[in-house]
Short mmCIF file of C-alpha atoms in Angstrom, two decimals:
data_model
loop_
_atom_site.label_atom_id
_atom_site.label_comp_id
_atom_site.label_asym_id
_atom_site.label_seq_id
_atom_site.Cartn_x
_atom_site.Cartn_y
_atom_site.Cartn_z
CA MET A 166 65.09 -272.93 19.94
CA THR A 167 68.02 -271.46 21.94
CA ALA A 168 67.60 -271.07 26.27
CA LEU A 169 68.16 -267.48 25.31
CA LYS A 170 65.31 -265.62 23.83
CA GLU A 171 67.45 -263.08 21.90
CA TYR A 172 68.55 -265.84 19.62
CA GLN A 173 66.79 -267.95 17.43
CA ARG A 174 69.43 -269.44 16.06
CA LEU A 175 73.22 -268.86 17.58
CA GLU A 176 76.45 -270.99 15.62
CA CYS A 177 79.73 -270.39 15.57
CA THR A 178 83.36 -272.25 14.50
CA GLY A 179 85.41 -273.97 17.33
CA LEU A 180 88.00 -276.24 18.20
CA TRP A 181 87.52 -279.46 19.61
CA ARG A 182 89.42 -282.42 21.11
CA ASP A 183 87.84 -285.44 23.24
CA THR A 184 90.43 -286.15 24.95
CA PRO A 185 93.41 -284.40 26.77
CA ASP A 186 95.41 -285.91 24.08
CA ALA A 187 94.33 -285.61 21.54
CA GLN A 188 94.13 -283.49 17.86
CA ARG A 189 92.37 -280.43 17.68
CA ARG A 190 89.63 -280.45 15.33
CA GLU A 191 87.38 -277.87 13.72
CA VAL A 192 83.67 -278.56 14.98
CA ILE A 193 80.76 -276.03 14.13
CA VAL A 194 78.74 -275.25 17.76
CA ALA A 195 75.33 -274.89 17.78
CA PHE A 196 73.35 -273.54 20.97
CA GLY A 197 70.53 -275.18 22.55
CA ASP A 198 67.52 -275.22 24.46
CA ALA A 199 69.39 -277.12 26.66
CA THR A 200 72.50 -278.30 25.60
CA LEU A 201 75.54 -277.05 23.59
CA VAL A 202 76.27 -279.11 20.46
CA ILE A 203 79.42 -279.53 19.13
CA SER A 204 79.38 -280.54 15.29
CA ASP A 205 82.30 -281.27 13.08
CA ALA A 206 82.87 -278.84 10.70
CA ARG A 207 83.14 -281.46 7.18
CA ASN A 208 79.73 -283.29 7.24
CA THR A 209 78.12 -281.45 10.20
CA ARG A 210 78.07 -285.06 12.02
CA ALA A 211 77.30 -284.32 15.98
CA LEU A 212 80.02 -285.65 17.66
CA ALA A 213 78.86 -284.29 21.56
CA HIS A 214 76.44 -282.59 23.38
CA TRP A 215 77.06 -280.49 26.46
CA SER A 216 74.27 -279.87 29.03
CA LEU A 217 74.39 -276.29 29.72
CA PRO A 218 74.27 -275.96 33.62
CA ALA A 219 77.53 -278.11 33.56
CA ILE A 220 79.91 -276.07 31.04
CA ILE A 221 82.62 -274.72 33.08
CA ARG A 222 85.17 -271.76 31.59
CA LEU A 223 88.75 -273.32 32.63
CA ASN A 224 90.17 -269.31 31.61
CA PRO A 225 87.11 -266.86 32.45
CA GLY A 226 89.02 -263.93 31.24
CA GLU A 227 90.73 -264.63 28.37
CA GLN A 228 90.77 -265.03 24.75
CA PRO A 229 90.17 -267.34 23.70
CA ALA A 230 87.48 -268.79 26.13
CA ILE A 231 88.59 -273.19 26.45
CA PHE A 232 85.52 -274.57 28.14
CA THR A 233 85.39 -278.22 29.28
CA PRO A 234 81.34 -280.27 29.75
CA GLY A 235 82.03 -281.00 33.45
CA THR A 236 85.39 -281.78 36.52
CA ASP A 237 86.10 -284.70 35.71
CA ALA A 238 86.07 -284.44 31.72
CA GLY A 239 88.73 -284.98 29.10
CA GLU A 240 87.10 -283.20 26.58
CA GLU A 241 87.77 -279.26 25.06
CA LEU A 242 86.49 -276.98 23.79
CA GLU A 243 88.03 -273.51 22.67
CA ILE A 244 85.79 -270.79 21.40
CA GLU A 245 86.37 -267.28 19.99
CA ASP A 246 83.16 -266.43 19.23
CA GLU A 247 81.76 -263.71 21.70
CA THR A 248 78.35 -263.65 21.33
CA MET A 249 79.04 -267.88 22.13
CA VAL A 250 80.67 -266.59 25.07
CA ALA A 251 78.41 -264.30 26.20
CA ALA A 252 75.89 -266.70 25.72
CA ILE A 253 77.12 -269.60 28.00
CA ALA A 254 77.74 -266.56 30.06
CA LYS A 255 74.07 -265.14 30.43
CA VAL A 256 73.04 -268.70 30.99
CA HIS A 257 75.07 -269.70 33.67
CA ALA A 258 74.10 -266.54 35.46
CA LEU A 259 70.65 -266.76 35.23
CA ILE A 260 71.59 -270.36 36.42
CA GLU A 261 73.61 -268.45 39.42
CA ALA A 262 70.50 -266.51 40.48
CA ARG A 263 67.70 -268.65 40.52
CA ARG A 264 69.08 -270.86 42.42
CA PRO A 265 68.86 -270.90 45.97
CA HIS A 266 71.11 -268.77 48.33
CA PRO A 267 70.51 -269.90 52.18
CA GLY A 268 73.43 -266.95 53.59
CA ARG A 269 72.07 -264.80 51.75
CA LEU A 270 69.07 -263.95 53.28
CA ARG A 271 71.18 -264.63 56.35
CA THR A 272 73.74 -262.45 54.86
CA VAL A 273 70.94 -259.27 54.45
CA LEU A 274 69.58 -259.52 58.22
CA LEU A 275 73.06 -259.08 59.43
CA GLY A 276 73.39 -256.14 57.21
CA ILE A 277 70.07 -254.52 58.87
CA VAL A 278 71.06 -255.28 62.30
CA LEU A 279 74.37 -254.14 61.97
CA ALA A 280 72.64 -250.93 60.27
CA LEU A 281 70.61 -250.73 63.16
CA VAL A 282 73.13 -251.15 65.97
CA ILE A 283 75.25 -248.20 63.73
CA ALA A 284 72.46 -245.92 63.96
CA LEU A 285 71.11 -246.12 67.53
CA GLY A 286 74.86 -245.99 68.25
CA LEU A 287 75.05 -242.69 66.90
CA PHE A 288 71.99 -241.13 68.28
CA TRP A 289 72.35 -242.70 71.44
CA MET A 290 76.18 -243.18 72.28
CA PRO A 291 76.66 -239.20 72.07
CA ARG A 292 73.60 -238.61 74.72
CA THR A 293 74.89 -241.89 77.20
CA VAL A 294 78.80 -240.16 76.96
CA ILE A 295 77.86 -236.90 77.84
CA GLU A 296 75.40 -238.01 80.39
CA HIS A 297 77.59 -240.71 82.64
CA THR A 298 80.60 -237.32 82.20
CA SER A 299 78.21 -235.14 83.70
CA ALA A 300 77.89 -236.86 86.45
CA ALA A 301 81.18 -238.96 87.63
CA LEU A 302 82.42 -234.83 87.31
CA PRO A 303 83.62 -233.83 90.94
CA HIS A 304 82.35 -230.43 92.21
CA VAL A 305 85.58 -228.64 91.87
CA LYS A 306 86.10 -229.55 88.36
CA ARG A 307 82.73 -228.72 87.65
CA GLN A 308 83.31 -225.12 89.32
CA GLU A 309 86.62 -225.60 86.95
CA ILE A 310 84.64 -225.79 84.00
CA GLY A 311 82.22 -223.01 85.02
CA LEU A 312 84.67 -220.79 85.66
CA ALA A 313 86.40 -221.69 82.18
CA ALA A 314 82.51 -220.52 80.47
CA LEU A 315 82.09 -218.02 82.48
CA ALA A 316 85.67 -216.50 81.58
CA ASP A 317 84.05 -216.88 77.81
CA MET A 318 81.43 -215.48 78.53
CA THR A 319 82.76 -212.05 79.97
CA ARG A 320 83.43 -211.27 77.25
CA LEU A 321 80.05 -210.04 76.34
CA THR A 322 79.29 -208.78 80.20
CA GLY A 323 83.29 -207.72 81.06
CA LEU A 324 84.83 -209.14 83.16
CA ALA A 325 82.95 -210.02 87.80
CA CYS A 326 82.51 -207.41 89.76
CA ASP A 327 85.41 -207.54 92.34
CA ALA A 328 85.16 -204.65 94.30
CA PRO A 329 86.77 -205.88 98.13
CA GLU A 330 84.70 -204.58 100.92
CA GLY A 331 81.44 -206.27 98.28
CA ARG A 332 83.72 -209.24 97.66
CA ALA A 333 83.48 -210.16 101.59
CA ALA A 334 79.94 -209.43 101.55
CA LEU A 335 79.06 -211.28 98.36
CA ALA A 336 80.89 -213.77 99.95
CA ARG A 337 79.32 -213.72 103.60
CA LEU A 338 75.70 -213.56 101.14
CA SER A 339 76.42 -216.97 99.15
CA THR A 340 77.36 -218.84 102.32
CA ARG A 341 74.28 -218.09 103.87
CA LEU A 342 71.84 -219.06 101.17
CA LEU A 343 74.10 -221.59 98.65
CA GLY A 344 75.98 -223.55 101.17
CA PRO A 345 80.32 -223.78 100.63
CA GLY A 346 79.63 -225.59 97.38
CA GLY A 347 77.80 -222.87 95.52
CA ARG A 348 79.19 -219.10 94.48
CA ILE A 349 77.27 -215.92 93.09
CA VAL A 350 79.27 -214.03 90.01
CA VAL A 351 77.56 -210.54 90.06
CA LEU A 352 78.33 -209.42 86.19
CA PRO A 353 78.16 -205.57 85.03
CA GLU A 354 76.34 -205.76 81.62
CA GLY A 355 74.57 -208.09 79.20
CA LEU A 356 72.89 -210.20 81.87
CA ASP A 357 69.31 -209.01 82.31
CA ALA A 358 68.23 -211.52 84.96
CA THR A 359 69.96 -214.42 86.58
CA ALA A 360 71.73 -217.57 85.62
CA HIS A 361 73.68 -219.77 86.47
CA LEU A 362 76.21 -222.17 85.09
CA PRO A 363 77.80 -225.35 86.24
CA GLY A 364 79.78 -225.90 89.35
CA GLY A 365 76.71 -223.95 91.36
CA LEU A 366 77.83 -220.56 89.76
CA ILE A 367 74.87 -217.87 90.14
CA LEU A 368 75.21 -214.87 87.68
CA VAL A 369 73.46 -212.33 88.84
CA PRO A 370 73.05 -209.14 86.50
CA ARG A 371 74.24 -205.53 88.71
CA ARG A 372 70.94 -204.01 87.93
CA ALA A 373 69.68 -207.07 90.94
CA VAL A 374 72.13 -205.49 93.12
CA GLU A 375 72.38 -201.73 92.94
CA GLU A 376 68.71 -201.30 92.55
CA GLU A 377 66.73 -203.78 95.08
CA THR A 378 66.28 -201.84 98.21
CA ASN A 379 66.17 -204.88 100.30
CA PRO A 380 68.44 -207.78 100.44
CA ASP A 381 65.87 -210.30 100.94
CA ILE A 382 64.43 -209.97 97.46
CA LEU A 383 68.15 -209.92 95.82
CA ALA A 384 67.92 -213.19 97.78
CA GLY A 385 64.71 -214.65 96.55
CA ARG A 386 66.36 -213.93 92.89
CA ILE A 387 68.91 -216.45 94.05
CA LEU A 388 67.40 -219.02 96.23
CA ALA A 389 65.24 -219.45 92.77
CA GLU A 390 67.53 -219.45 90.26
CA ASP A 391 69.60 -222.21 92.37
CA LEU A 392 66.64 -224.05 91.88
CA ARG A 393 66.42 -223.89 88.71
CA ARG A 394 70.01 -225.36 88.46
CA GLN A 395 68.95 -227.79 90.39
CA ALA A 396 66.22 -228.09 88.29
CA GLY A 397 68.46 -228.36 85.16
CA THR A 398 71.30 -230.15 83.55
CA PRO A 399 73.47 -227.83 83.94
CA MET A 400 77.08 -229.38 82.83
CA ALA A 401 75.32 -231.97 80.29
CA ASP A 402 73.75 -228.80 78.54
CA LEU A 403 77.26 -226.87 78.72
CA LEU A 404 78.73 -230.74 77.84
CA ARG A 405 76.07 -231.00 74.22
CA HIS A 406 77.48 -227.55 73.76
CA ALA A 407 81.21 -228.83 73.89
CA GLY A 408 80.45 -231.79 71.68
CA LEU A 409 81.07 -235.74 71.89
CA ARG A 410 84.73 -235.62 71.27
CA ALA A 411 85.89 -233.05 73.86
CA THR A 412 83.41 -235.15 76.34
CA LEU A 413 85.98 -238.31 75.28
CA ARG A 414 88.34 -236.08 76.27
CA LEU A 415 87.06 -234.71 79.49
CA LEU A 416 86.22 -238.31 80.47
CA THR A 417 89.88 -239.96 79.58
CA THR A 418 92.08 -237.25 80.22
CA GLY A 419 90.13 -235.41 83.04
CA ASP A 420 90.73 -232.21 81.19
CA LEU A 421 87.95 -230.33 78.43
CA PRO A 422 90.10 -228.18 75.80
CA GLY A 423 89.26 -224.91 76.27
CA GLU A 424 87.76 -223.68 72.58
CA SER A 425 84.93 -226.28 73.26
CA VAL A 426 83.11 -224.10 75.40
CA SER A 427 83.79 -220.76 73.15
CA GLY A 428 80.68 -219.53 72.13
CA TYR A 429 78.39 -220.78 75.48
CA GLY A 430 78.07 -217.50 76.84
CA GLU A 431 75.93 -216.12 74.34
CA THR A 432 73.82 -219.66 74.94
CA VAL A 433 73.25 -218.80 78.20
CA LEU A 434 72.85 -215.05 77.99
CA ALA A 435 69.74 -215.81 76.08
CA VAL A 436 67.85 -218.58 77.91
CA THR A 437 64.65 -217.09 79.69
CA PRO A 438 64.10 -218.16 83.42
CA ARG A 439 61.76 -220.80 84.12
CA PRO A 440 59.09 -220.12 86.66
CA VAL A 441 60.24 -222.47 89.85
CA ASP A 442 57.91 -224.74 92.09
CA LEU A 443 56.73 -221.46 95.55
CA ALA A 444 56.55 -224.73 97.46
CA LYS A 445 60.69 -225.77 97.23
CA LEU A 446 61.56 -222.15 96.87
CA VAL A 447 60.20 -221.18 99.96
CA GLY A 448 61.48 -224.67 101.45
CA ARG A 449 64.76 -222.96 100.41
CA PHE A 450 63.64 -218.97 102.40
CA LYS A 451 63.20 -221.10 105.20
CA ALA A 452 66.37 -223.19 105.41
CA ALA A 453 67.89 -220.14 104.72
CA GLY A 454 66.61 -217.90 107.57
CA VAL A 455 65.18 -215.73 105.06
CA SER A 456 61.79 -213.55 104.92
CA SER A 457 60.07 -214.66 101.23
CA THR A 458 57.60 -211.64 101.82
CA ALA A 459 59.66 -208.61 99.62
CA TYR A 460 60.73 -210.66 97.11
CA ALA A 461 57.22 -211.98 96.84
CA TYR A 462 55.57 -208.33 96.30
CA SER A 463 59.11 -207.63 94.06
CA VAL A 464 58.46 -210.48 91.87
CA ASP A 465 54.98 -210.63 91.07
CA PRO A 466 52.97 -208.44 93.27
CA SER A 467 49.81 -209.06 91.68
CA GLY A 468 49.31 -212.36 91.18
CA GLU A 469 49.30 -215.45 92.96
CA ALA A 470 52.71 -216.06 93.64
CA VAL A 471 52.26 -213.06 95.94
CA LEU A 472 49.77 -214.01 98.36
CA ALA A 473 51.84 -217.55 98.05
CA LEU A 474 54.79 -216.09 99.12
CA ILE A 475 53.35 -214.34 101.51
CA GLU A 476 50.77 -217.01 103.15
CA THR A 477 53.61 -219.47 103.55
CA ASP A 478 55.83 -216.77 104.44
CA PRO A 479 58.20 -219.37 107.04
CA PHE A 480 58.60 -215.85 108.79
CA ARG A 481 55.20 -214.25 108.59
CA THR A 482 54.57 -213.81 112.18
CA THR A 483 57.99 -214.21 113.88
CA PRO A 484 61.23 -212.66 112.61
CA ALA A 485 63.77 -214.02 110.79
CA PRO A 486 66.85 -215.79 113.24
CA GLU A 487 68.93 -213.34 111.82
CA PRO A 488 69.18 -210.65 109.55
CA LEU A 489 70.50 -211.54 105.82
CA LEU A 490 73.15 -209.53 105.82
CA SER A 491 74.46 -206.32 108.09
CA ASP A 492 73.51 -202.85 106.54
CA SER A 493 77.89 -202.04 106.05
CA ASP A 494 77.37 -205.45 104.22
CA TRP A 495 74.68 -204.10 101.92
CA VAL A 496 76.07 -200.92 101.03
CA ALA A 497 79.52 -202.84 100.51
CA LEU A 498 77.70 -205.58 98.53
CA GLN A 499 75.47 -202.83 96.54
CA GLY A 500 79.03 -200.74 95.74
CA ILE A 501 80.86 -204.23 93.71
CA CYS A 502 81.15 -202.90 91.02
CA ASP A 503 82.39 -199.95 92.15
CA GLY A 504 86.07 -200.64 92.45
#
């Protein structure tokens, strides 16, 4: 019997010497159950028994293979038979596989942990970088990026309406409704409802200016859109479109590559306006000194919103402090796209 099931008997010839200075002699090598038996080739007398687990190959990868029974042994055995060499190697491989490897489990666990860290980094880092960058940008940079996105959008909407008299009226309306940090932009086509961009930019379709009979209605649409802007994350939305690489460049250099906002206009134009909190909207009407009744009738003439906006109109029983726009400003604003 042999140490390997596939061999009932395995023998070959070899060259053996018992000391480093001795003459090599031809021997018969027999692969046993636990030992390698070396016998004299002339009379088959056993000369040595080598423990299979202790055998060391002195010249790995070279032929003929040279073995020794241990690190301090002076014996050497030279074997050319490939089957015998492979059998000895297989025994060593099996022994190595069965031997405890205390560091292997630690390596596997470290690999799993590393893989989890990388996976979390790929999922978590882009979002974190985008949110951090979005929060760290000053208003001037936000408006600069918003204007870059607006420039991309004008491929679809045409240039912002900019007739001189209407522009002055629009600036006064913007200051009244949005304060010094906001800006209203009227677009001639492609925009079906109000929208917004980073930097406090509120986008208004031309028809919302030209077709309304009361500036208070236009004011309500602008105030509602500004509430959507405040409730959302316009800067982060744009940076997600731009991608992690562009965001990192913005964070490290202060500049966002111009091509990174390409196509963002289509995304904004496709957004359907969400409902807004009516209580907050009434608060904005009050802060701007504008009645909410006209807007209520225009946006929801037969629903609950009209009742809520009318009943809570801050100027339901008293007139607004001052008109939103003079008649001449309102006429000029309605002609802002005619210049």
